[in-house]
Amino acid sequence: PVRVLLPPASRVPPRRADHRPDVALHRRAQGSLARGIEDCQDRRVGAVVVTYQPDLARLRCVLQSAGAQVDDLVVVDNASSNSREVAAVVGELEGAGFEQLTANRGIAAALNAGVSRLVAGGCSWLLTLDQDTILRAGAVQEVLGELDRMPDGLRRSTAVVGMSRGLPPPRGRRRRWVERALVVAEHGPFTERLTVITSGNLVRAQVFGSVRYDEDLFVDHVDTCFCADVRRTGLRVLEYRRPTMDHRLGATVRLRRGRRVYEPAERIYYLTRNGLVLLLRGDLPVRVYLRDVLGLSSVYVEVHGLGSVRSCAGVVARGMWDGFRRRLGPRPVLVPTTGRARP
């Protein structure tokens, strides 16, 4: 089994006072990872599922699909109001663990809690999932099997492998322009990327000896920050292009220009704030930041009507101000009741 000493839960990769990363500080505090990690002869895969107010029927499917493919599974609940029902669903799966946080501390804190538990149990690969992601049968074995067939240097230098829904390439010149900013290289069935979404990630346990999920971000762009910190140690982030999971990106609404992802004002605030922090660190391309903020804001206004323009602009402005000042963690977002209610 892999033995990894985890940093204390309160610590994140060291950064300067201005919150920008510093490679020298990182190496002095944690030591540097070589460009390659030895494979474990006894491969053991553990899964951590983070929940908050989940749909119980969907969660049951998530746990059944993951439980059939991993050796250990733990569910970390972020103080949901239906936590007793969540615990009951987890109890239906033999050998699954359940941990409830006393308050909603965000996705990063929940992931860190689950990771600590699984690494202590000797897992060599960790699968991170949210409450909506259902794996296809044999997905874990397929992804790791394809990675084993990659050249030795590429395989050993890969720390994170993200699954995907197997979507076709983005259509439209602007979407392709944004996507190009996130792609580093192509490697057979894998794409090397700057970042992959947290749900459906297979992460080598050794990585958590020097990198953790940043709890200051609370919810959005936790995956972007984690992948940037992993890449800073000299390791790679890959995405498996073939469809291996059914993942919901969030609520969608039907507009005149088709179905679009809808996020409430609170999520727009966190995306704006955390995205700006990462943009100033050099970990998020400008075009990706603008796509997220402008795209979600336009959907919000189209759903709530022109009367919501002022309130949405206020949320974005506050997110940018707090991001520029590095005022992180969970923060209340006051949204005026201007415009139509969400249908």
mmCIF file of C-alpha atoms in Angstrom:
data_model
loop_
_atom_site.group_PDB
_atom_site.id
_atom_site.type_symbol
_atom_site.label_atom_id
_atom_site.label_comp_id
_atom_site.label_asym_id
_atom_site.label_seq_id
_atom_site.Cartn_x
_atom_site.Cartn_y
_atom_site.Cartn_z
ATOM 1 C CA PRO A 1 0.000 0.000 0.000
ATOM 2 C CA VAL A 2 1.087 3.567 -0.671
ATOM 3 C CA ARG A 3 2.101 5.515 2.417
ATOM 4 C CA VAL A 4 1.547 9.255 2.050
ATOM 5 C CA LEU A 5 1.884 11.856 4.778
ATOM 6 C CA LEU A 6 -0.868 14.393 4.249
ATOM 7 C CA PRO A 7 -0.334 18.049 5.125
ATOM 8 C CA PRO A 8 -2.569 19.340 7.932
ATOM 9 C CA ALA A 9 -6.108 20.083 6.787
ATOM 10 C CA SER A 10 -5.637 23.808 7.403
ATOM 11 C CA ARG A 11 -2.701 24.041 4.986
ATOM 12 C CA VAL A 12 -2.694 24.539 1.244
ATOM 13 C CA PRO A 13 0.313 24.724 -1.082
ATOM 14 C CA PRO A 14 2.374 27.664 0.234
ATOM 15 C CA ARG A 15 1.816 31.023 -1.414
ATOM 16 C CA ARG A 16 3.146 34.498 -0.921
ATOM 17 C CA ALA A 17 1.241 37.200 0.940
ATOM 18 C CA ASP A 18 -0.349 38.323 -2.334
ATOM 19 C CA HIS A 19 -1.734 34.771 -2.782
ATOM 20 C CA ARG A 20 0.357 34.095 -5.879
ATOM 21 C CA PRO A 21 2.108 30.704 -6.003
ATOM 22 C CA ASP A 22 5.816 30.519 -5.367
ATOM 23 C CA VAL A 23 7.687 27.434 -6.568
ATOM 24 C CA ALA A 24 10.626 28.067 -4.225
ATOM 25 C CA LEU A 25 8.317 28.260 -1.203
ATOM 26 C CA HIS A 26 6.589 25.086 -2.345
ATOM 27 C CA ARG A 27 9.843 23.166 -2.631
ATOM 28 C CA ARG A 28 11.186 24.352 0.721
ATOM 29 C CA ALA A 29 7.971 23.436 2.523
ATOM 30 C CA GLN A 30 6.943 20.231 0.726
ATOM 31 C CA GLY A 31 9.867 19.105 -1.391
ATOM 32 C CA SER A 32 9.627 18.733 -5.153
ATOM 33 C CA LEU A 33 8.047 15.805 -6.928
ATOM 34 C CA ALA A 34 10.214 14.208 -9.577
ATOM 35 C CA ARG A 35 8.887 14.223 -13.131
ATOM 36 C CA GLY A 36 7.410 10.778 -12.684
ATOM 37 C CA ILE A 37 5.782 8.572 -10.062
ATOM 38 C CA GLU A 38 6.478 4.866 -9.695
ATOM 39 C CA ASP A 39 3.450 2.673 -10.309
ATOM 40 C CA CYS A 40 2.149 0.648 -7.382
ATOM 41 C CA GLN A 41 2.158 -3.122 -7.812
ATOM 42 C CA ASP A 42 -0.908 -3.465 -5.580
ATOM 43 C CA ARG A 43 -3.297 -0.998 -7.246
ATOM 44 C CA ARG A 44 -6.132 -0.025 -4.920
ATOM 45 C CA VAL A 45 -8.763 2.502 -5.995
ATOM 46 C CA GLY A 46 -10.857 4.488 -3.535
ATOM 47 C CA ALA A 47 -13.718 6.876 -4.307
ATOM 48 C CA VAL A 48 -14.878 9.976 -2.430
ATOM 49 C CA VAL A 49 -18.357 11.310 -3.207
ATOM 50 C CA VAL A 50 -19.219 14.836 -2.034
ATOM 51 C CA THR A 51 -22.891 15.610 -1.361
ATOM 52 C CA TYR A 52 -24.978 18.657 -0.525
ATOM 53 C CA GLN A 53 -28.780 18.483 -0.636
ATOM 54 C CA PRO A 54 -28.615 15.569 -3.108
ATOM 55 C CA ASP A 55 -31.411 13.946 -5.046
ATOM 56 C CA LEU A 56 -31.549 10.593 -3.244
ATOM 57 C CA ALA A 57 -32.608 8.512 -6.248
ATOM 58 C CA ARG A 58 -29.779 9.919 -8.357
ATOM 59 C CA LEU A 59 -27.306 9.489 -5.478
ATOM 60 C CA ARG A 60 -28.264 5.821 -5.161
ATOM 61 C CA CYS A 61 -27.357 5.303 -8.829
ATOM 62 C CA VAL A 62 -24.084 7.201 -8.355
ATOM 63 C CA LEU A 63 -23.044 5.007 -5.429
ATOM 64 C CA GLN A 64 -24.031 1.770 -7.129
ATOM 65 C CA SER A 65 -22.060 2.617 -10.273
ATOM 66 C CA ALA A 66 -18.959 3.654 -8.325
ATOM 67 C CA GLY A 67 -19.156 0.954 -5.654
ATOM 68 C CA ALA A 68 -18.975 -1.784 -8.279
ATOM 69 C CA GLN A 69 -15.663 -0.416 -9.630
ATOM 70 C CA VAL A 70 -13.609 0.654 -6.588
ATOM 71 C CA ASP A 71 -12.147 -1.023 -3.511
ATOM 72 C CA ASP A 72 -13.175 1.645 -0.983
ATOM 73 C CA LEU A 73 -15.875 4.305 -1.049
ATOM 74 C CA VAL A 74 -16.629 7.165 1.323
ATOM 75 C CA VAL A 75 -19.372 9.777 1.111
ATOM 76 C CA VAL A 76 -18.708 13.181 2.702
ATOM 77 C CA ASP A 77 -21.831 15.260 3.274
ATOM 78 C CA ASN A 78 -21.639 19.042 3.615
ATOM 79 C CA ALA A 79 -24.296 19.372 6.349
ATOM 80 C CA SER A 80 -27.289 18.691 4.091
ATOM 81 C CA SER A 81 -30.755 19.132 5.561
ATOM 82 C CA ASN A 82 -31.510 15.552 4.466
ATOM 83 C CA SER A 83 -28.264 14.104 5.841
ATOM 84 C CA ARG A 84 -30.095 11.278 7.647
ATOM 85 C CA GLU A 85 -31.622 10.128 4.386
ATOM 86 C CA VAL A 86 -28.205 10.425 2.716
ATOM 87 C CA ALA A 87 -26.667 8.237 5.422
ATOM 88 C CA ALA A 88 -29.427 5.669 4.900
ATOM 89 C CA VAL A 89 -28.719 5.512 1.155
ATOM 90 C CA VAL A 90 -24.992 5.089 1.840
ATOM 91 C CA GLY A 91 -25.802 2.312 4.307
ATOM 92 C CA GLU A 92 -27.410 0.301 1.508
ATOM 93 C CA LEU A 93 -23.965 -0.176 -0.064
ATOM 94 C CA GLU A 94 -21.886 -2.735 1.790
ATOM 95 C CA GLY A 95 -18.562 -1.393 3.037
ATOM 96 C CA ALA A 96 -19.244 2.256 2.130
ATOM 97 C CA GLY A 97 -18.279 4.897 4.679
ATOM 98 C CA PHE A 98 -20.149 8.062 5.587
ATOM 99 C CA GLU A 99 -18.784 11.268 7.089
ATOM 100 C CA GLN A 100 -20.878 14.325 7.854
ATOM 101 C CA LEU A 101 -19.331 17.767 8.256
ATOM 102 C CA THR A 102 -20.829 19.933 10.991
ATOM 103 C CA ALA A 103 -21.320 22.852 8.580
ATOM 104 C CA ASN A 104 -21.225 23.490 4.844
ATOM 105 C CA ARG A 105 -17.480 24.024 4.484
ATOM 106 C CA GLY A 106 -17.442 23.768 0.707
ATOM 107 C CA ILE A 107 -16.414 21.156 -1.812
ATOM 108 C CA ALA A 108 -12.667 21.498 -1.153
ATOM 109 C CA ALA A 109 -12.994 20.767 2.576
ATOM 110 C CA ALA A 110 -15.212 17.765 1.870
ATOM 111 C CA LEU A 111 -12.754 16.411 -0.698
ATOM 112 C CA ASN A 112 -9.829 16.839 1.690
ATOM 113 C CA ALA A 113 -11.713 14.965 4.419
ATOM 114 C CA GLY A 114 -12.496 12.062 2.105
ATOM 115 C CA VAL A 115 -8.999 11.975 0.630
ATOM 116 C CA SER A 116 -7.401 11.778 4.089
ATOM 117 C CA ARG A 117 -9.576 8.808 4.981
ATOM 118 C CA LEU A 118 -8.898 6.898 1.761
ATOM 119 C CA VAL A 119 -5.153 7.517 1.702
ATOM 120 C CA ALA A 120 -4.923 6.299 5.291
ATOM 121 C CA GLY A 121 -6.617 3.115 4.070
ATOM 122 C CA GLY A 122 -3.847 2.473 1.545
ATOM 123 C CA CYS A 123 -5.497 3.537 -1.724
ATOM 124 C CA SER A 124 -3.093 4.261 -4.588
ATOM 125 C CA TRP A 125 -5.647 5.977 -6.871
ATOM 126 C CA LEU A 126 -8.487 8.209 -5.702
ATOM 127 C CA LEU A 127 -11.670 8.798 -7.688
ATOM 128 C CA THR A 128 -13.473 12.076 -6.921
ATOM 129 C CA LEU A 129 -17.186 12.318 -7.684
ATOM 130 C CA ASP A 130 -20.060 14.669 -7.056
ATOM 131 C CA GLN A 131 -23.605 13.605 -6.239
ATOM 132 C CA ASP A 132 -24.783 13.654 -9.879
ATOM 133 C CA THR A 133 -22.090 11.688 -11.730
ATOM 134 C CA ILE A 134 -22.917 8.126 -12.766
ATOM 135 C CA LEU A 135 -20.024 6.044 -14.099
ATOM 136 C CA ARG A 136 -20.447 3.764 -17.062
ATOM 137 C CA ALA A 137 -19.800 0.075 -16.402
ATOM 138 C CA GLY A 138 -16.066 -0.679 -16.386
ATOM 139 C CA ALA A 139 -15.083 2.999 -16.666
ATOM 140 C CA VAL A 140 -12.342 2.936 -14.009
ATOM 141 C CA GLN A 141 -10.719 -0.202 -15.398
ATOM 142 C CA GLU A 142 -10.934 1.148 -18.963
ATOM 143 C CA VAL A 143 -9.284 4.486 -18.144
ATOM 144 C CA LEU A 144 -6.467 3.014 -16.046
ATOM 145 C CA GLY A 145 -5.962 0.241 -18.610
ATOM 146 C CA GLU A 146 -5.516 2.786 -21.401
ATOM 147 C CA LEU A 147 -3.102 4.749 -19.217
ATOM 148 C CA ASP A 148 -1.050 1.577 -18.660
ATOM 149 C CA ARG A 149 -0.642 1.277 -22.434
ATOM 150 C CA MET A 150 0.842 4.765 -22.747
ATOM 151 C CA PRO A 151 4.638 5.255 -23.021
ATOM 152 C CA ASP A 152 6.438 4.907 -19.704
ATOM 153 C CA GLY A 153 7.433 8.571 -19.439
ATOM 154 C CA LEU A 154 3.912 9.829 -20.097
ATOM 155 C CA ARG A 155 2.311 7.311 -17.749
ATOM 156 C CA ARG A 156 4.617 8.026 -14.829
ATOM 157 C CA SER A 157 4.335 11.793 -15.228
ATOM 158 C CA THR A 158 0.520 11.712 -15.153
ATOM 159 C CA ALA A 159 -1.016 12.634 -11.806
ATOM 160 C CA VAL A 160 -4.661 13.312 -12.728
ATOM 161 C CA VAL A 161 -6.827 11.546 -15.298
ATOM 162 C CA GLY A 162 -10.266 13.026 -15.855
ATOM 163 C CA MET A 163 -13.164 11.078 -17.323
ATOM 164 C CA SER A 164 -15.507 12.698 -19.816
ATOM 165 C CA ARG A 165 -18.967 12.477 -21.319
ATOM 166 C CA GLY A 166 -17.470 12.022 -24.770
ATOM 167 C CA LEU A 167 -18.956 15.219 -26.157
ATOM 168 C CA PRO A 168 -18.111 16.261 -29.740
ATOM 169 C CA PRO A 169 -15.670 19.162 -30.264
ATOM 170 C CA PRO A 170 -17.202 22.591 -29.562
ATOM 171 C CA ARG A 171 -18.997 24.222 -32.470
ATOM 172 C CA GLY A 172 -18.494 27.837 -33.387
ATOM 173 C CA ARG A 173 -15.354 29.891 -33.801
ATOM 174 C CA ARG A 174 -15.466 31.512 -30.353
ATOM 175 C CA ARG A 175 -16.032 28.237 -28.509
ATOM 176 C CA ARG A 176 -13.143 26.581 -30.329
ATOM 177 C CA TRP A 177 -10.965 29.615 -29.576
ATOM 178 C CA VAL A 178 -11.701 29.279 -25.851
ATOM 179 C CA GLU A 179 -11.174 25.509 -25.885
ATOM 180 C CA ARG A 180 -7.723 25.861 -27.488
ATOM 181 C CA ALA A 181 -6.557 27.846 -24.466
ATOM 182 C CA LEU A 182 -7.163 24.821 -22.215
ATOM 183 C CA VAL A 183 -5.514 22.132 -24.366
ATOM 184 C CA VAL A 184 -1.798 21.391 -23.957
ATOM 185 C CA ALA A 185 -1.278 18.324 -26.184
ATOM 186 C CA GLU A 186 -2.897 15.165 -27.568
ATOM 187 C CA HIS A 187 -1.733 11.688 -26.487
ATOM 188 C CA GLY A 188 -3.695 8.929 -28.218
ATOM 189 C CA PRO A 189 -7.072 8.596 -26.420
ATOM 190 C CA PHE A 190 -6.023 11.282 -23.923
ATOM 191 C CA THR A 191 -5.884 15.068 -24.100
ATOM 192 C CA GLU A 192 -3.425 16.885 -21.847
ATOM 193 C CA ARG A 193 -5.207 19.925 -20.408
ATOM 194 C CA LEU A 194 -4.635 22.812 -18.030
ATOM 195 C CA THR A 195 -7.604 21.647 -15.956
ATOM 196 C CA VAL A 196 -10.378 19.061 -15.784
ATOM 197 C CA ILE A 197 -13.567 19.143 -13.729
ATOM 198 C CA THR A 198 -13.319 17.538 -10.295
ATOM 199 C CA SER A 199 -16.058 14.964 -10.788
ATOM 200 C CA GLY A 200 -14.754 11.852 -12.509
ATOM 201 C CA ASN A 201 -11.085 12.462 -11.678
ATOM 202 C CA LEU A 202 -8.652 9.650 -10.948
ATOM 203 C CA VAL A 203 -5.786 11.111 -8.910
ATOM 204 C CA ARG A 204 -2.610 9.359 -7.773
ATOM 205 C CA ALA A 205 -2.494 9.217 -3.980
ATOM 206 C CA GLN A 206 1.160 10.322 -3.925
ATOM 207 C CA VAL A 207 0.098 13.752 -5.169
ATOM 208 C CA PHE A 208 -1.675 14.528 -1.905
ATOM 209 C CA GLY A 209 1.629 14.517 -0.058
ATOM 210 C CA SER A 210 2.264 17.997 -1.469
ATOM 211 C CA VAL A 211 -0.997 19.295 -2.969
ATOM 212 C CA ARG A 212 -4.444 19.690 -1.444
ATOM 213 C CA TYR A 213 -7.751 21.187 -2.515
ATOM 214 C CA ASP A 214 -7.812 24.891 -1.634
ATOM 215 C CA GLU A 215 -10.521 25.375 0.991
ATOM 216 C CA ASP A 216 -10.320 29.181 0.709
ATOM 217 C CA LEU A 217 -12.112 28.992 -2.647
ATOM 218 C CA PHE A 218 -15.108 27.247 -1.019
ATOM 219 C CA VAL A 219 -16.888 26.045 -4.155
ATOM 220 C CA ASP A 220 -16.056 27.174 -7.715
ATOM 221 C CA HIS A 221 -12.718 26.762 -9.523
ATOM 222 C CA VAL A 222 -11.472 24.331 -6.873
ATOM 223 C CA ASP A 223 -10.650 21.984 -9.759
ATOM 224 C CA THR A 224 -8.791 24.691 -11.712
ATOM 225 C CA CYS A 225 -6.661 25.576 -8.690
ATOM 226 C CA PHE A 226 -5.906 21.934 -7.854
ATOM 227 C CA CYS A 227 -4.858 21.095 -11.411
ATOM 228 C CA ALA A 228 -2.655 24.204 -11.560
ATOM 229 C CA ASP A 229 -0.926 23.208 -8.311
ATOM 230 C CA VAL A 230 -0.426 19.666 -9.640
ATOM 231 C CA ARG A 231 1.082 20.959 -12.884
ATOM 232 C CA ARG A 232 3.324 23.253 -10.870
ATOM 233 C CA THR A 233 5.002 20.170 -9.366
ATOM 234 C CA GLY A 234 5.941 19.010 -12.877
ATOM 235 C CA LEU A 235 3.171 16.439 -13.378
ATOM 236 C CA ARG A 236 0.476 16.172 -16.048
ATOM 237 C CA VAL A 237 -3.309 16.454 -16.117
ATOM 238 C CA LEU A 238 -4.994 14.286 -18.757
ATOM 239 C CA GLU A 239 -8.578 13.814 -19.910
ATOM 240 C CA TYR A 240 -9.827 10.538 -21.377
ATOM 241 C CA ARG A 241 -11.863 11.470 -24.435
ATOM 242 C CA ARG A 242 -14.119 8.429 -24.751
ATOM 243 C CA PRO A 243 -17.480 8.556 -22.910
ATOM 244 C CA THR A 244 -17.168 7.030 -19.446
ATOM 245 C CA MET A 245 -19.650 8.952 -17.296
ATOM 246 C CA ASP A 246 -23.023 10.651 -17.206
ATOM 247 C CA HIS A 247 -22.442 14.022 -15.585
ATOM 248 C CA ARG A 248 -24.856 16.901 -14.992
ATOM 249 C CA LEU A 249 -23.247 20.322 -15.319
ATOM 250 C CA GLY A 250 -26.101 21.976 -13.415
ATOM 251 C CA ALA A 251 -29.605 23.237 -14.016
ATOM 252 C CA THR A 252 -30.423 24.104 -17.606
ATOM 253 C CA VAL A 253 -33.096 26.394 -19.031
ATOM 254 C CA ARG A 254 -34.576 26.596 -22.512
ATOM 255 C CA LEU A 255 -33.971 29.988 -24.112
ATOM 256 C CA ARG A 256 -34.447 31.321 -27.627
ATOM 257 C CA ARG A 257 -30.868 30.321 -28.468
ATOM 258 C CA GLY A 258 -31.317 26.767 -27.142
ATOM 259 C CA ARG A 259 -30.708 25.115 -23.779
ATOM 260 C CA ARG A 260 -28.169 26.874 -21.566
ATOM 261 C CA VAL A 261 -26.653 26.202 -18.139
ATOM 262 C CA TYR A 262 -28.230 28.428 -15.484
ATOM 263 C CA GLU A 263 -26.443 29.406 -12.269
ATOM 264 C CA PRO A 264 -27.917 31.504 -9.437
ATOM 265 C CA ALA A 265 -26.336 34.784 -8.398
ATOM 266 C CA GLU A 266 -24.331 33.136 -5.596
ATOM 267 C CA ARG A 267 -22.532 30.865 -8.053
ATOM 268 C CA ILE A 268 -21.879 33.754 -10.435
ATOM 269 C CA TYR A 269 -20.243 35.577 -7.519
ATOM 270 C CA TYR A 270 -17.930 32.665 -6.639
ATOM 271 C CA LEU A 271 -17.047 31.997 -10.283
ATOM 272 C CA THR A 272 -16.212 35.674 -10.762
ATOM 273 C CA ARG A 273 -14.223 36.011 -7.540
ATOM 274 C CA ASN A 274 -12.280 32.753 -7.636
ATOM 275 C CA GLY A 275 -11.712 33.005 -11.370
ATOM 276 C CA LEU A 276 -10.116 36.421 -10.954
ATOM 277 C CA VAL A 277 -7.820 35.091 -8.210
ATOM 278 C CA LEU A 278 -6.628 32.341 -10.542
ATOM 279 C CA LEU A 279 -6.403 34.746 -13.478
ATOM 280 C CA LEU A 280 -4.080 37.021 -11.486
ATOM 281 C CA ARG A 281 -2.018 33.977 -10.513
ATOM 282 C CA GLY A 282 -1.626 33.069 -14.166
ATOM 283 C CA ASP A 283 -3.577 29.819 -13.752
ATOM 284 C CA LEU A 284 -6.693 30.713 -15.784
ATOM 285 C CA PRO A 285 -6.651 32.051 -19.364
ATOM 286 C CA VAL A 286 -8.378 35.408 -19.830
ATOM 287 C CA ARG A 287 -10.655 34.082 -22.571
ATOM 288 C CA VAL A 288 -11.916 31.279 -20.292
ATOM 289 C CA TYR A 289 -12.644 33.746 -17.491
ATOM 290 C CA LEU A 290 -14.578 36.054 -19.799
ATOM 291 C CA ARG A 291 -16.549 33.140 -21.251
ATOM 292 C CA ASP A 292 -17.633 31.996 -17.784
ATOM 293 C CA VAL A 293 -18.566 35.396 -16.369
ATOM 294 C CA LEU A 294 -20.208 36.894 -19.452
ATOM 295 C CA GLY A 295 -21.901 33.675 -20.506
ATOM 296 C CA LEU A 296 -23.506 32.901 -17.141
ATOM 297 C CA SER A 297 -24.445 36.546 -16.564
ATOM 298 C CA SER A 298 -26.224 36.743 -19.920
ATOM 299 C CA VAL A 299 -28.240 33.604 -19.140
ATOM 300 C CA TYR A 300 -29.135 34.998 -15.703
ATOM 301 C CA VAL A 301 -30.427 38.247 -17.221
ATOM 302 C CA GLU A 302 -32.329 36.454 -19.974
ATOM 303 C CA VAL A 303 -34.059 34.263 -17.379
ATOM 304 C CA HIS A 304 -34.899 37.043 -14.898
ATOM 305 C CA GLY A 305 -35.530 39.876 -17.350
ATOM 306 C CA LEU A 306 -33.909 43.246 -18.013
ATOM 307 C CA GLY A 307 -34.783 44.373 -14.498
ATOM 308 C CA SER A 308 -32.077 42.024 -13.201
ATOM 309 C CA VAL A 309 -29.223 43.658 -15.153
ATOM 310 C CA ARG A 310 -28.325 46.001 -12.317
ATOM 311 C CA SER A 311 -28.366 43.322 -9.622
ATOM 312 C CA CYS A 312 -26.357 40.887 -11.769
ATOM 313 C CA ALA A 313 -23.779 43.589 -12.520
ATOM 314 C CA GLY A 314 -23.541 44.261 -8.785
ATOM 315 C CA VAL A 315 -22.854 40.589 -8.059
ATOM 316 C CA VAL A 316 -20.127 40.479 -10.722
ATOM 317 C CA ALA A 317 -18.582 43.735 -9.459
ATOM 318 C CA ARG A 318 -18.511 42.459 -5.891
ATOM 319 C CA GLY A 319 -16.954 39.186 -7.017
ATOM 320 C CA MET A 320 -14.229 41.053 -8.900
ATOM 321 C CA TRP A 321 -13.585 43.381 -5.958
ATOM 322 C CA ASP A 322 -13.322 40.525 -3.459
ATOM 323 C CA GLY A 323 -11.155 38.538 -5.862
ATOM 324 C CA PHE A 324 -8.795 41.462 -6.388
ATOM 325 C CA ARG A 325 -8.552 41.961 -2.598
ATOM 326 C CA ARG A 326 -8.212 38.180 -1.972
ATOM 327 C CA ARG A 327 -11.254 38.132 0.302
ATOM 328 C CA LEU A 328 -11.901 34.416 0.084
ATOM 329 C CA GLY A 329 -13.887 31.743 1.913
ATOM 330 C CA PRO A 330 -17.694 31.566 2.120
ATOM 331 C CA ARG A 331 -19.263 35.006 1.889
ATOM 332 C CA PRO A 332 -22.915 36.128 1.924
ATOM 333 C CA VAL A 333 -24.150 37.451 -1.406
ATOM 334 C CA LEU A 334 -26.975 39.982 -1.204
ATOM 335 C CA VAL A 335 -29.084 39.870 -4.358
ATOM 336 C CA PRO A 336 -31.841 42.473 -4.852
ATOM 337 C CA THR A 337 -35.208 40.990 -5.796
ATOM 338 C CA THR A 338 -35.249 42.830 -9.131
ATOM 339 C CA GLY A 339 -36.629 41.157 -12.242
ATOM 340 C CA ARG A 340 -38.675 38.027 -12.752
ATOM 341 C CA ALA A 341 -38.336 34.959 -10.586
ATOM 342 C CA ARG A 342 -36.694 31.949 -12.157
ATOM 343 C CA PRO A 343 -39.318 29.863 -14.009
#
